[in-house]
CSV table of C-alpha atoms and ligand atoms in Angstrom, one decimal:
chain,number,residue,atom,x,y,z
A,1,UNK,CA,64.4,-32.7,32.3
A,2,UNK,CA,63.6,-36.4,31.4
A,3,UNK,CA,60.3,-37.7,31.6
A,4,UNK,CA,59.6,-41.7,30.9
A,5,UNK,CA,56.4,-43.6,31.6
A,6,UNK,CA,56.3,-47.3,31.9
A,7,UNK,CA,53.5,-49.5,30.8
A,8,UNK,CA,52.5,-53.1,30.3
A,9,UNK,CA,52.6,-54.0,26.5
A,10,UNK,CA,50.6,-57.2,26.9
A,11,UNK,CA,48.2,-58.7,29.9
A,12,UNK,CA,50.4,-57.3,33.1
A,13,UNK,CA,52.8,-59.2,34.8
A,14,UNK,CA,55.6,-58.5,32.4
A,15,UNK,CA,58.1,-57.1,34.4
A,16,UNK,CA,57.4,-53.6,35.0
A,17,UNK,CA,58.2,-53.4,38.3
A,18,UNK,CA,62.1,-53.9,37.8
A,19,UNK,CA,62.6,-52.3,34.4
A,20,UNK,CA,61.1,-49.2,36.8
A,21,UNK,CA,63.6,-50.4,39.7
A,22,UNK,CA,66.6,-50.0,37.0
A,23,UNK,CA,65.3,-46.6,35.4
A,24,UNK,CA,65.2,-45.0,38.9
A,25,UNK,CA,68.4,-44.2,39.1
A,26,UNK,CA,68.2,-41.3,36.7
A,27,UNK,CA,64.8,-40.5,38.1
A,28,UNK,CA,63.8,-38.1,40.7
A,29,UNK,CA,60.3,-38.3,41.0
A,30,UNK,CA,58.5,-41.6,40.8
A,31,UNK,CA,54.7,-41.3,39.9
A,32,UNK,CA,51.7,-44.3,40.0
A,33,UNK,CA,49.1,-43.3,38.0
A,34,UNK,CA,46.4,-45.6,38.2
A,35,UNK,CA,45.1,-48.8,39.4
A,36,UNK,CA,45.4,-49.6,43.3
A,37,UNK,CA,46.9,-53.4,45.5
A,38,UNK,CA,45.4,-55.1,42.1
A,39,UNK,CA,49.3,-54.9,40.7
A,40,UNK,CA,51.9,-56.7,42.0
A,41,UNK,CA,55.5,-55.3,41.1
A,42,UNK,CA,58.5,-57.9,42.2
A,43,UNK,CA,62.1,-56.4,42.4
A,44,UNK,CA,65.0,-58.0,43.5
A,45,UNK,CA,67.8,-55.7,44.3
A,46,UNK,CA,71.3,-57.1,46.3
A,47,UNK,CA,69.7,-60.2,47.0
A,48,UNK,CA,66.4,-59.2,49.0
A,49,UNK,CA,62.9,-59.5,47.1
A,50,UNK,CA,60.4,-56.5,47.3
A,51,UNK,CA,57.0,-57.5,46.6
A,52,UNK,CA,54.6,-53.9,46.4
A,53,UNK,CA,51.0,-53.6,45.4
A,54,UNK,CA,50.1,-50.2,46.0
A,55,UNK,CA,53.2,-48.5,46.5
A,56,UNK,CA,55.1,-47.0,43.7
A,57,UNK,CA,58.4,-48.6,42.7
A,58,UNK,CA,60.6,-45.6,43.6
A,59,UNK,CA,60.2,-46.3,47.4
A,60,UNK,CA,63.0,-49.0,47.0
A,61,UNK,CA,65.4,-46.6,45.6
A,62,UNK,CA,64.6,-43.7,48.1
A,63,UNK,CA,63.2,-41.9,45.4
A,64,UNK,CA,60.2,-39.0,45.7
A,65,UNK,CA,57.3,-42.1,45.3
A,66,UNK,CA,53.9,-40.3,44.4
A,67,UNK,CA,50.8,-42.4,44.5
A,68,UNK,CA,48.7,-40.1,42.2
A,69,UNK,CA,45.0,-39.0,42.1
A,70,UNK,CA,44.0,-41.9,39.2
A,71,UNK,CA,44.6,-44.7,42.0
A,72,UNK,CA,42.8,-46.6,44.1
A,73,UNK,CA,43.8,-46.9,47.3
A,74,UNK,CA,42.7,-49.5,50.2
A,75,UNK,CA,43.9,-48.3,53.5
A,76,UNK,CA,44.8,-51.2,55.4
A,77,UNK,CA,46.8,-52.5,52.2
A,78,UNK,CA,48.9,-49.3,52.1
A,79,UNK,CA,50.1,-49.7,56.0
A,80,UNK,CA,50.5,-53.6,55.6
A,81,UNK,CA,52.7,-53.0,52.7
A,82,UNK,CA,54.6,-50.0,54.6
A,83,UNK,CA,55.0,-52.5,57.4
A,84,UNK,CA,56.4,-55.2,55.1
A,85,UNK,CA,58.4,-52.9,53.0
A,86,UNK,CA,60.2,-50.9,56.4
A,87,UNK,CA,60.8,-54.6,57.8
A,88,UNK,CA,63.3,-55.0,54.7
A,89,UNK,CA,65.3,-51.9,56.2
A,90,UNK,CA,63.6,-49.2,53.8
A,91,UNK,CA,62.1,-46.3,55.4
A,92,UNK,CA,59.0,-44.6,54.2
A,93,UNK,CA,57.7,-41.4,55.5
A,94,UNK,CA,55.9,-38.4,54.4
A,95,UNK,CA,59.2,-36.8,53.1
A,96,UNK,CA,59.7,-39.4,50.9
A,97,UNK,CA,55.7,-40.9,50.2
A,98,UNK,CA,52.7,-38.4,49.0
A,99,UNK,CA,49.2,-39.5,48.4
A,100,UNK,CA,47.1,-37.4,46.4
A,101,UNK,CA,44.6,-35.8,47.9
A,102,UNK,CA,41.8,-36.6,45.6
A,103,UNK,CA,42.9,-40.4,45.7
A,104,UNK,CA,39.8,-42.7,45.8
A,105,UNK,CA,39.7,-45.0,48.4
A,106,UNK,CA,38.9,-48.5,48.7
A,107,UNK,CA,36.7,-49.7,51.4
A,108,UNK,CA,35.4,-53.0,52.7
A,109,UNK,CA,32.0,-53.1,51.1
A,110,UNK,CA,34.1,-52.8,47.3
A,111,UNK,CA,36.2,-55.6,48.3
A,112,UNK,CA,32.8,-57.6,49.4
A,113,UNK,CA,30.8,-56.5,45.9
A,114,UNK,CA,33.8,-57.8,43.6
A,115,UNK,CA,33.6,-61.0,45.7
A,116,UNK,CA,30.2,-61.3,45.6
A,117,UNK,CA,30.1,-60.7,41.8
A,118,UNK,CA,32.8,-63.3,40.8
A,119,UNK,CA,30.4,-66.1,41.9
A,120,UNK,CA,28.4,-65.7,38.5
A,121,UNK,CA,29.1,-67.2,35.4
A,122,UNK,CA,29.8,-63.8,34.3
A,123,UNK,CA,33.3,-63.4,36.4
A,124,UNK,CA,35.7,-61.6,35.0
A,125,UNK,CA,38.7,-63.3,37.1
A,126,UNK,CA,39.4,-60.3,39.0
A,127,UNK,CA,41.9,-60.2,41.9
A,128,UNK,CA,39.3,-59.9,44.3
A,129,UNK,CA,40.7,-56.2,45.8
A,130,UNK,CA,37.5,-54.2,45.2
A,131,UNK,CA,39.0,-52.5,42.2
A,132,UNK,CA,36.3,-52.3,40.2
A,133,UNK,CA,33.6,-51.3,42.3
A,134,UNK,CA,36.1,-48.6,43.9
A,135,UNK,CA,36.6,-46.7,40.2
A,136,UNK,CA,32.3,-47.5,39.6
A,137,UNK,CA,32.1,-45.1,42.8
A,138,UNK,CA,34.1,-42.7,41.2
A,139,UNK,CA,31.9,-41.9,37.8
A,140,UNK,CA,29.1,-42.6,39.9
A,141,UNK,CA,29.9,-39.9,42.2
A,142,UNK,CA,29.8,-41.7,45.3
A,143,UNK,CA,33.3,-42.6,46.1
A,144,UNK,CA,35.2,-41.5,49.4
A,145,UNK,CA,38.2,-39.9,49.0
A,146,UNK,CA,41.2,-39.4,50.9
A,147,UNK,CA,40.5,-35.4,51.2
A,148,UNK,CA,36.6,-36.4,52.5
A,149,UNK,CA,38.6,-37.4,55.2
A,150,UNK,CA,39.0,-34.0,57.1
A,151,UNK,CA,35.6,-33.7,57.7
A,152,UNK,CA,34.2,-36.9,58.9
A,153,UNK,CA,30.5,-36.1,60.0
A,154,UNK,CA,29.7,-35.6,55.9
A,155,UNK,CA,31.5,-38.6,55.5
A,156,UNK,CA,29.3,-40.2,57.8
A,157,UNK,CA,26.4,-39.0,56.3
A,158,UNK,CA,27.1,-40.2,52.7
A,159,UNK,CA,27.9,-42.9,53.7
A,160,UNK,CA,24.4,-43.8,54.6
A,161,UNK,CA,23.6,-43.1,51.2
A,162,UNK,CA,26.1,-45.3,49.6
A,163,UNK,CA,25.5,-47.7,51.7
A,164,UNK,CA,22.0,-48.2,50.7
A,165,UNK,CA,23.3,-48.4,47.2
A,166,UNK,CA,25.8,-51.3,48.5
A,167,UNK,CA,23.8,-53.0,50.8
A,168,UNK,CA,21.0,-53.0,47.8
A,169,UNK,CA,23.4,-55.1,45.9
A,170,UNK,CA,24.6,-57.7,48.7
A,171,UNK,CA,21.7,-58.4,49.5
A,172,UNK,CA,20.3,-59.4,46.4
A,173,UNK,CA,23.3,-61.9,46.0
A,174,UNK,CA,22.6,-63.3,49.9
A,175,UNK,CA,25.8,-61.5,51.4
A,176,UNK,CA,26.1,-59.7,54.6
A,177,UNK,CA,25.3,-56.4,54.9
A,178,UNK,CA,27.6,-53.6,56.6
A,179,UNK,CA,26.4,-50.9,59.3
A,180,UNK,CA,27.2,-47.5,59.0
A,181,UNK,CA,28.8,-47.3,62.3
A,182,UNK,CA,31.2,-49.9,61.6
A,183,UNK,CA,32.6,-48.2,58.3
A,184,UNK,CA,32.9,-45.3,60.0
A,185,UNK,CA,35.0,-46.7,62.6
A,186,UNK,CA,37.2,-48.5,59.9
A,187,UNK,CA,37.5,-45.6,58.5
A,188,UNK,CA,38.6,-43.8,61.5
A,189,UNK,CA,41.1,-46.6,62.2
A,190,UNK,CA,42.5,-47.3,58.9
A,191,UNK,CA,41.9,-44.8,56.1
A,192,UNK,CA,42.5,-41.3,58.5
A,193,UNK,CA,46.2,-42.3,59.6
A,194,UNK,CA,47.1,-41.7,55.6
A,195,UNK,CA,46.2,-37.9,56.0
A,196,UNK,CA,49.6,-37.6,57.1
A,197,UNK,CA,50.8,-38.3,53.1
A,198,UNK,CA,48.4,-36.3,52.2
A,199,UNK,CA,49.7,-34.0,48.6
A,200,UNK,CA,48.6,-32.1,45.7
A,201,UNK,CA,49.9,-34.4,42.7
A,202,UNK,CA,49.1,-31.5,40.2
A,203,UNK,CA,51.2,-29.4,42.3
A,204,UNK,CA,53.9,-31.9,42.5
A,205,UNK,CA,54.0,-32.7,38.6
A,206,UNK,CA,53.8,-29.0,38.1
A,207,UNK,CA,56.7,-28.2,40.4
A,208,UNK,CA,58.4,-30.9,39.3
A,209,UNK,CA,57.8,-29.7,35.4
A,210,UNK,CA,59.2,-26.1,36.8
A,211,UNK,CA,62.3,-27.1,38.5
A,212,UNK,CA,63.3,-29.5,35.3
A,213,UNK,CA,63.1,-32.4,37.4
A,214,UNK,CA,63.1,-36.1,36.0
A,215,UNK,CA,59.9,-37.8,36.2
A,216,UNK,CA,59.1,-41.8,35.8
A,217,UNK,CA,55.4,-42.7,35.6
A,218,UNK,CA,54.9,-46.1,37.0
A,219,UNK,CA,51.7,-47.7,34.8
A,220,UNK,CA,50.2,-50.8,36.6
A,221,UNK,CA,48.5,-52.9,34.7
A,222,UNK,CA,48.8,-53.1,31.0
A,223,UNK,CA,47.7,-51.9,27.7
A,224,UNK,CA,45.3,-54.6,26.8
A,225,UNK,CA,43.6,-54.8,30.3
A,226,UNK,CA,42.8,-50.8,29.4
A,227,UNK,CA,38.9,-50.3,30.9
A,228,UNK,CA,38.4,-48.4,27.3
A,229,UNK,CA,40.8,-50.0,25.0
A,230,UNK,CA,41.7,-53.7,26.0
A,231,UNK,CA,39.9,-57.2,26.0
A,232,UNK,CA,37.1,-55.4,27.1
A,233,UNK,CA,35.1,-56.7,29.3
A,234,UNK,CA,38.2,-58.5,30.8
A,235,UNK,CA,40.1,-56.1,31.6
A,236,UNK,CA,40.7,-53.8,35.1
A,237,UNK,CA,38.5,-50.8,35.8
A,238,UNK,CA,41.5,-48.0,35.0
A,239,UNK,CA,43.1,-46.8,31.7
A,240,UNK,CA,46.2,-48.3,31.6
A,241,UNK,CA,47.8,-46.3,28.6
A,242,UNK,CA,50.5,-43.7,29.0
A,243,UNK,CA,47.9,-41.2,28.3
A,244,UNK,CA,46.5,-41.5,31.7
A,245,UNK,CA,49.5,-39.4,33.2
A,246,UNK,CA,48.0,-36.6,32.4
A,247,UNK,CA,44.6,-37.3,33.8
A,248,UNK,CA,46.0,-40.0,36.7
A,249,UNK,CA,47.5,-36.6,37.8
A,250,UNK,CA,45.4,-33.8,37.1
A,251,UNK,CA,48.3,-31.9,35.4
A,252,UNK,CA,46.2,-31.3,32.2
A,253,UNK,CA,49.0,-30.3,29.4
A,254,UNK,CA,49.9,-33.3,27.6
A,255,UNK,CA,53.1,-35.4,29.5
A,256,UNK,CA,55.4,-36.2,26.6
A,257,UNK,CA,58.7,-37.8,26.7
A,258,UNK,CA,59.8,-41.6,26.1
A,259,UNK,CA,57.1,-44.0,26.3
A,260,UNK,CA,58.4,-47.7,27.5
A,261,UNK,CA,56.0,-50.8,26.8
A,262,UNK,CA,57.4,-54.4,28.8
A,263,UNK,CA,56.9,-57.3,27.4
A,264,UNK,CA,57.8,-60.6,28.0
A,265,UNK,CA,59.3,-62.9,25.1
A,266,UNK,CA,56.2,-64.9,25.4
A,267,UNK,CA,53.0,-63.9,26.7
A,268,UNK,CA,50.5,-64.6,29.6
A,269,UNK,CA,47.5,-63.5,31.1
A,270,UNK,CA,45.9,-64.0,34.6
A,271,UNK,CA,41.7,-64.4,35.1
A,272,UNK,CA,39.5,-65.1,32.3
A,273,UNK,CA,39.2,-63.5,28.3
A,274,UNK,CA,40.9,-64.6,25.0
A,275,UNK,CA,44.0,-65.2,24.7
A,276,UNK,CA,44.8,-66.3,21.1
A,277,UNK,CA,48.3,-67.7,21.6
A,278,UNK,CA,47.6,-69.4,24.5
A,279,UNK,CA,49.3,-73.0,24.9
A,280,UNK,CA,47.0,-75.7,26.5
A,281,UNK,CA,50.2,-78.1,26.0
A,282,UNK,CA,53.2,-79.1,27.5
A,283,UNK,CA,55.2,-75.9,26.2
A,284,UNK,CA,52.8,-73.9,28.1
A,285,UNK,CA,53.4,-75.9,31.6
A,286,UNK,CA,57.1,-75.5,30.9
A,287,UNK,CA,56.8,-72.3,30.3
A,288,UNK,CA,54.8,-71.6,33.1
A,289,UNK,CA,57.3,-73.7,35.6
A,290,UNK,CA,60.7,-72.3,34.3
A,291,UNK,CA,59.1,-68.8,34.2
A,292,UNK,CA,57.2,-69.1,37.8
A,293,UNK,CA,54.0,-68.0,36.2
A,294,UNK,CA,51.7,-67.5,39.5
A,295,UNK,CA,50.7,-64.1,40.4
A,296,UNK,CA,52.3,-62.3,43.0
A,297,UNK,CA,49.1,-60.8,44.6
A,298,UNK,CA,46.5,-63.4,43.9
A,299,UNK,CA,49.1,-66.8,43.5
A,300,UNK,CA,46.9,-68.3,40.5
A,301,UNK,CA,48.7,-70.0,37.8
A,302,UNK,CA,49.2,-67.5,35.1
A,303,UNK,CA,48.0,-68.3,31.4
A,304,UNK,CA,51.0,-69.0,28.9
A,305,UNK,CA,51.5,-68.7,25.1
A,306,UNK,CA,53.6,-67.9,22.5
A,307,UNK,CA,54.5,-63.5,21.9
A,308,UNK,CA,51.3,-62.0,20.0
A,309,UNK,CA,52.5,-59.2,17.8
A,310,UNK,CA,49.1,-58.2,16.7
A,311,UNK,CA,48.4,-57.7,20.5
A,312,UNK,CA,51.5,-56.2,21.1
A,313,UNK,CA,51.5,-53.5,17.6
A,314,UNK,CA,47.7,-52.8,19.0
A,315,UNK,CA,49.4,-52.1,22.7
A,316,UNK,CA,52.3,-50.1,20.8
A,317,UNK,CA,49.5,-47.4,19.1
A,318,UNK,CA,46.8,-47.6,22.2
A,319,UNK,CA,49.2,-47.3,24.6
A,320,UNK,CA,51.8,-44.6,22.8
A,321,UNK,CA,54.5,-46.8,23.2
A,322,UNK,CA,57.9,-45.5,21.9
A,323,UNK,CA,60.3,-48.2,22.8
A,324,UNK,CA,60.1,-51.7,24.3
A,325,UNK,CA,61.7,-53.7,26.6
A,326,UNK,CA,61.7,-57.4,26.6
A,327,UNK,CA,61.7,-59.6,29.5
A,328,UNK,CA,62.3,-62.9,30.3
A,329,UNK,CA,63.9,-64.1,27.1
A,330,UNK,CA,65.5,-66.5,29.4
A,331,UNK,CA,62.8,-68.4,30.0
A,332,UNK,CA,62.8,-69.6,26.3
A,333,UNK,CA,66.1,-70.7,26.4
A,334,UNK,CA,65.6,-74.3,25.8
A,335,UNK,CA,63.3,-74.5,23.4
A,336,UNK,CA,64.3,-76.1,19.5
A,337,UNK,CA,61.6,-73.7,18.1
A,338,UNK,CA,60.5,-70.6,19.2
A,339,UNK,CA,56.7,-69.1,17.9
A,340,UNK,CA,55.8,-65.7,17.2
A,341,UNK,CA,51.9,-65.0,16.4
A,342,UNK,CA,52.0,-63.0,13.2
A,343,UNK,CA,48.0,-62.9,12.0
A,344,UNK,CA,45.2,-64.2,13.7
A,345,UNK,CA,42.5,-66.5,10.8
A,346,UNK,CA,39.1,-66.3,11.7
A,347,UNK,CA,36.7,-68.0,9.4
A,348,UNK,CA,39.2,-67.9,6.3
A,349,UNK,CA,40.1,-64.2,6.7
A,350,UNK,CA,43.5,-62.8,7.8
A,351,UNK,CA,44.2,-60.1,10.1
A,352,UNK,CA,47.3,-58.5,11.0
A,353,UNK,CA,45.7,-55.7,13.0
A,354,UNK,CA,44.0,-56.3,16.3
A,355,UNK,CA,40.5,-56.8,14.9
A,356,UNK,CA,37.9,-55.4,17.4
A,357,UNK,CA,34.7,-56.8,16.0
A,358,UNK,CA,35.1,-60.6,16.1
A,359,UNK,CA,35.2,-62.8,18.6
A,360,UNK,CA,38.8,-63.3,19.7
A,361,UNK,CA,37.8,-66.7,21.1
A,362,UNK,CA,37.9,-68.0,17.8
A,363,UNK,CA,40.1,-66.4,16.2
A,364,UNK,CA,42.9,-69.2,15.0
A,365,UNK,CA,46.9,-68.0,15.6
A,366,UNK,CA,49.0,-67.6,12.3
A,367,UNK,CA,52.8,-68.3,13.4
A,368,UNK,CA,56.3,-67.4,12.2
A,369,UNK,CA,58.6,-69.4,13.4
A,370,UNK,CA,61.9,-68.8,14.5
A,371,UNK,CA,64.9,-71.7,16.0
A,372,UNK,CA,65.6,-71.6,19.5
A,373,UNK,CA,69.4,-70.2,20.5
A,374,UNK,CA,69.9,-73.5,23.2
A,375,UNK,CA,71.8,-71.5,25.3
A,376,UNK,CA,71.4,-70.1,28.7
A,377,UNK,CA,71.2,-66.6,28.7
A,378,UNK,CA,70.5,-65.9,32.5
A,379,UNK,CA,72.0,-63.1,33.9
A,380,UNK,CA,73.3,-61.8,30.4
A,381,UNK,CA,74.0,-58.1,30.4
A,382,UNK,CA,75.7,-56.6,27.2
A,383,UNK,CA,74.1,-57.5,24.0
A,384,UNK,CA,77.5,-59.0,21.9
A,385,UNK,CA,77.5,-61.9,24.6
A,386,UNK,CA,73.8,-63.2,23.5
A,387,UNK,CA,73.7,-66.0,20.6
A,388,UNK,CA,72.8,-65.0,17.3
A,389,UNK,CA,69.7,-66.7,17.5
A,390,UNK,CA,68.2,-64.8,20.5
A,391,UNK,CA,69.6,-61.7,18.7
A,392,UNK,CA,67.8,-62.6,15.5
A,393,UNK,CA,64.6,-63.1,18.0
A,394,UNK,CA,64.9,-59.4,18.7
A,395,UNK,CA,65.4,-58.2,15.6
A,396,UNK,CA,62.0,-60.1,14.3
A,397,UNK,CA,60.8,-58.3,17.3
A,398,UNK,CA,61.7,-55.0,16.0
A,399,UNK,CA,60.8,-55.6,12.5
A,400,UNK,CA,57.5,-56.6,13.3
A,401,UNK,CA,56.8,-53.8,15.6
A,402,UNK,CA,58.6,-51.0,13.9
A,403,UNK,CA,59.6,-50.0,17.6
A,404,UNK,CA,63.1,-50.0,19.1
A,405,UNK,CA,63.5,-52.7,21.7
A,406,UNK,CA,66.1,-50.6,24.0
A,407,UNK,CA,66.1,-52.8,27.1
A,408,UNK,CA,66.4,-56.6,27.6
A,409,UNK,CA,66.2,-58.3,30.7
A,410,UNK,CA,67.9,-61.3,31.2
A,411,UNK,CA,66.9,-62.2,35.1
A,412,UNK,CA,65.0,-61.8,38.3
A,413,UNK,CA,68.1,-59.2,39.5
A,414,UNK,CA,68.4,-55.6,39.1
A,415,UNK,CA,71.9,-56.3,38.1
A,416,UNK,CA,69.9,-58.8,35.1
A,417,UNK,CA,69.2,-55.7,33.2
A,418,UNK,CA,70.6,-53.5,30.2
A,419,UNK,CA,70.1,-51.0,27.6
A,420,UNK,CA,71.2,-52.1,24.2
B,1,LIG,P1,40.8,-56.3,38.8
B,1,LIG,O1,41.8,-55.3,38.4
B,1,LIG,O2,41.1,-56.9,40.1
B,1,LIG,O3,39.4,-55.8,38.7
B,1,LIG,O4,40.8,-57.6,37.8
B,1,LIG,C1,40.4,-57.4,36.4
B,1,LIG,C2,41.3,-58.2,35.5
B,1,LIG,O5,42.6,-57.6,35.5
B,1,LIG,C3,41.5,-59.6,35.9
B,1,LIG,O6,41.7,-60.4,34.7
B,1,LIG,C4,42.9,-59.6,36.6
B,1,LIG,O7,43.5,-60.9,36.6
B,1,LIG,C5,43.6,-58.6,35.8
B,1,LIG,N1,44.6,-57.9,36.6
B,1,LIG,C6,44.5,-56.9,37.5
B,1,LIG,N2,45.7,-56.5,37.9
B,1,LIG,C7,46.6,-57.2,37.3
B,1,LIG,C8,48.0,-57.3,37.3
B,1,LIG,O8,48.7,-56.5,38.0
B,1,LIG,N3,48.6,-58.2,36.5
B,1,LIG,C9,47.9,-59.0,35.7
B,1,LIG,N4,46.6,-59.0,35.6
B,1,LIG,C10,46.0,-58.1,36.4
């Protein structure tokens, strides 16, 4: 049995979605763990482009796609994507799509909260899905989940509860209210259809444990937008680390196996928080154009900068990464001089570990520098054919992080990627 969990080594967006497209091959189960239509996961496979949200990766490759207790999950998101997903020619169906059956779910009046909250100052740049106020219902004991669904006069009734909790809040920021009535019938129209996915995920993950089946946990996400260990309070609402399998899933024994942390060869982060690396200069806008840095579910321009390896080491302990892949070299392949932030200098004092208890927006970047390879390296997929210099990049990589890199990516293609 083989079990591999992928997560995001930096700010999300690294790639995740098609290293997970490639590792399916040798997968048999394919499990999302946390988060909910807040990710977007892009793979490009014999020359069509999937772009899913919600639904786990492995529904491309026909693979056993579990969307597991730790997730969120908004209703009419999950049948729009189906829709959009079965219009490409792949079929998804109960035999090949569970939900779990103590999955949260998303409603309108979360989606109208996080909207209504991102007016203040105090945004944290969120996608605007409801995200966050979906997992505050869960640890505050109000949330709806997909199981509530098979008895709907209780769900009715709660709901008249939480929506006096809800309403409370709208209110007070001027937004429109919502009627019980007309949740209810949203929720008769939308969320009540997805009974028919309706699983155990423990069951599954223990079954799958039993029967020696291989098992690749899809993380959404990444390590440093972790609700307990990233750029808190800019981060998402779900832990993000590969520790979360066991929890995302209810299947309490620890999940070992290989842990795989994306990153790209530079780094960038969507909404606000610091960013230490980041480029306000022309590097940063060509990086941003070659590298089509706007996010697949919201379309804003994504922040760009230079790798962080005092980011990434902090992702590689937090996150129990045991191997790394590195996307997007590519993008880099012009440049005379290539950065790599080393240290960060705040107030005359050097750190080389992720230092918690400073303000990381002004904290200074300490860079090693490295020469560009001036090559293109698109669509590159054995590891003698890449120029010394981009090798040498990878090595630095590997020295720096003590952590193997085992899989480069080279391109937008599923053909574009390759274990060294
Ligand atoms: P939320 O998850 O929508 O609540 O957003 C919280 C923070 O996480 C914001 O900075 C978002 O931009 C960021 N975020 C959420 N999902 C992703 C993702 O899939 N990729 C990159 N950033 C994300």
């Amino acid at each position: 049995m083989s079990i591999k969990t992928v997560v995001g080594a930096q700010w999300g967006d690294e790639g995740k979605g098609k290293i997970i497209d490639w590792l399916c091959e040798d997968a048999e189960h394919v499990i999302r763990f946390q988060g909910g239509n807040n990710a977007g996961h892009t793979i490009v496979s014999e020359g069509k482009t999937y772009k899913l949200s919600l639904l786990p990766s492995g529904v491309i490759s026909g693979k056993y796609s579990l969307i597991a207790s730790g997730v969120v999950v908004n209703p009419q998101a999950f049948f729009n994507e189906k829709a959009s997903i079965e219009s490409q020619g792949i079929v998804i169906s109960p035999e090949n799509l569970g939900i779990a059956e103590t999955a949260t779910l998303v409603l309108p009046y979360h989606i109208a909260l996080d909207k209504a909250r991102e007016q203040y100052s105090t945004k944290i740049g969120t996608t605007l899905k409801g995200i966050g106020p979906a997992y505050e219902d869960r640890v505050g004991r109000r949330a709806i989940r997909l199981v509530d669904l098979l008895d709907l006069e209780t769900v009715e009734a709660r709901l008249e509860n939480i929506l006096f909790h809800y309403n409370a809040l709208l209110q007070s920021m001027n937004q429109e209210t919502f009627a019980t009535h007309d949740v209810l019938a949203y929720i008769k129209e939308h969320a009540v259809p997805l009974l028919d996915y309706m699983v155990s995920d423990t069951e599954i993950v223990e079954k799958a444990f039993f029967d020696d089946k291989s098992i690749l946990f899809e993380g959404a996400q990444a390590v440093m937008l972790d609700i307990n260990h990233g750029t808190y309070p800019y981060v998402t609402s779900s832990n993000t680390v590969s520790a979360q399998t066991s929890i995302g899933t209810g299947y309490g024994y620890p999940i070992a196996g290989n842990v795989i942390g994306v990153a790209k060869a530079y780094c960038t982060r969507v909404g606000e928080g610091p960013f230490v690396s980041e480029l306000l200069d022309e590097t940063g806008d060509i990086i941003c154009q070659k590298g089509q840095e706007y996010g697949t579910v919201t379309g804003r321009k994504r922040r760009c900068g230079w790798l962080d390896i005092v980011a990434l080491n902090y992702a590689i302990v937090k996150g129990g990464i045991t191997e790394l892949a590195i996307t997007k070299g590519d993008i880099l392949d012009e440049m005379d001089e290539i950065k790599i932030c080393v240290g960060y200098k705040h107030h005359e004092k050097v750190y080389t570990k992720l230092p918690l208890t400073i303000d990381l927006y002004e904290v200074e970047p300490i860079y090693q520098s490295l020469p560009g390879w001036k090559s293109s390296t698109f669509g590159i997929t054995t590891w003698d054919q890449l120029p010394k210099n981009y090798k040498d990049f990878i090595y630095m990589i590997e020295e720096l992080t003590k952590t193997p890199v085992s899989y480069l990516s080279t391109g937008p293609d599923r053909e574009h990627t390759f274990k060294i």
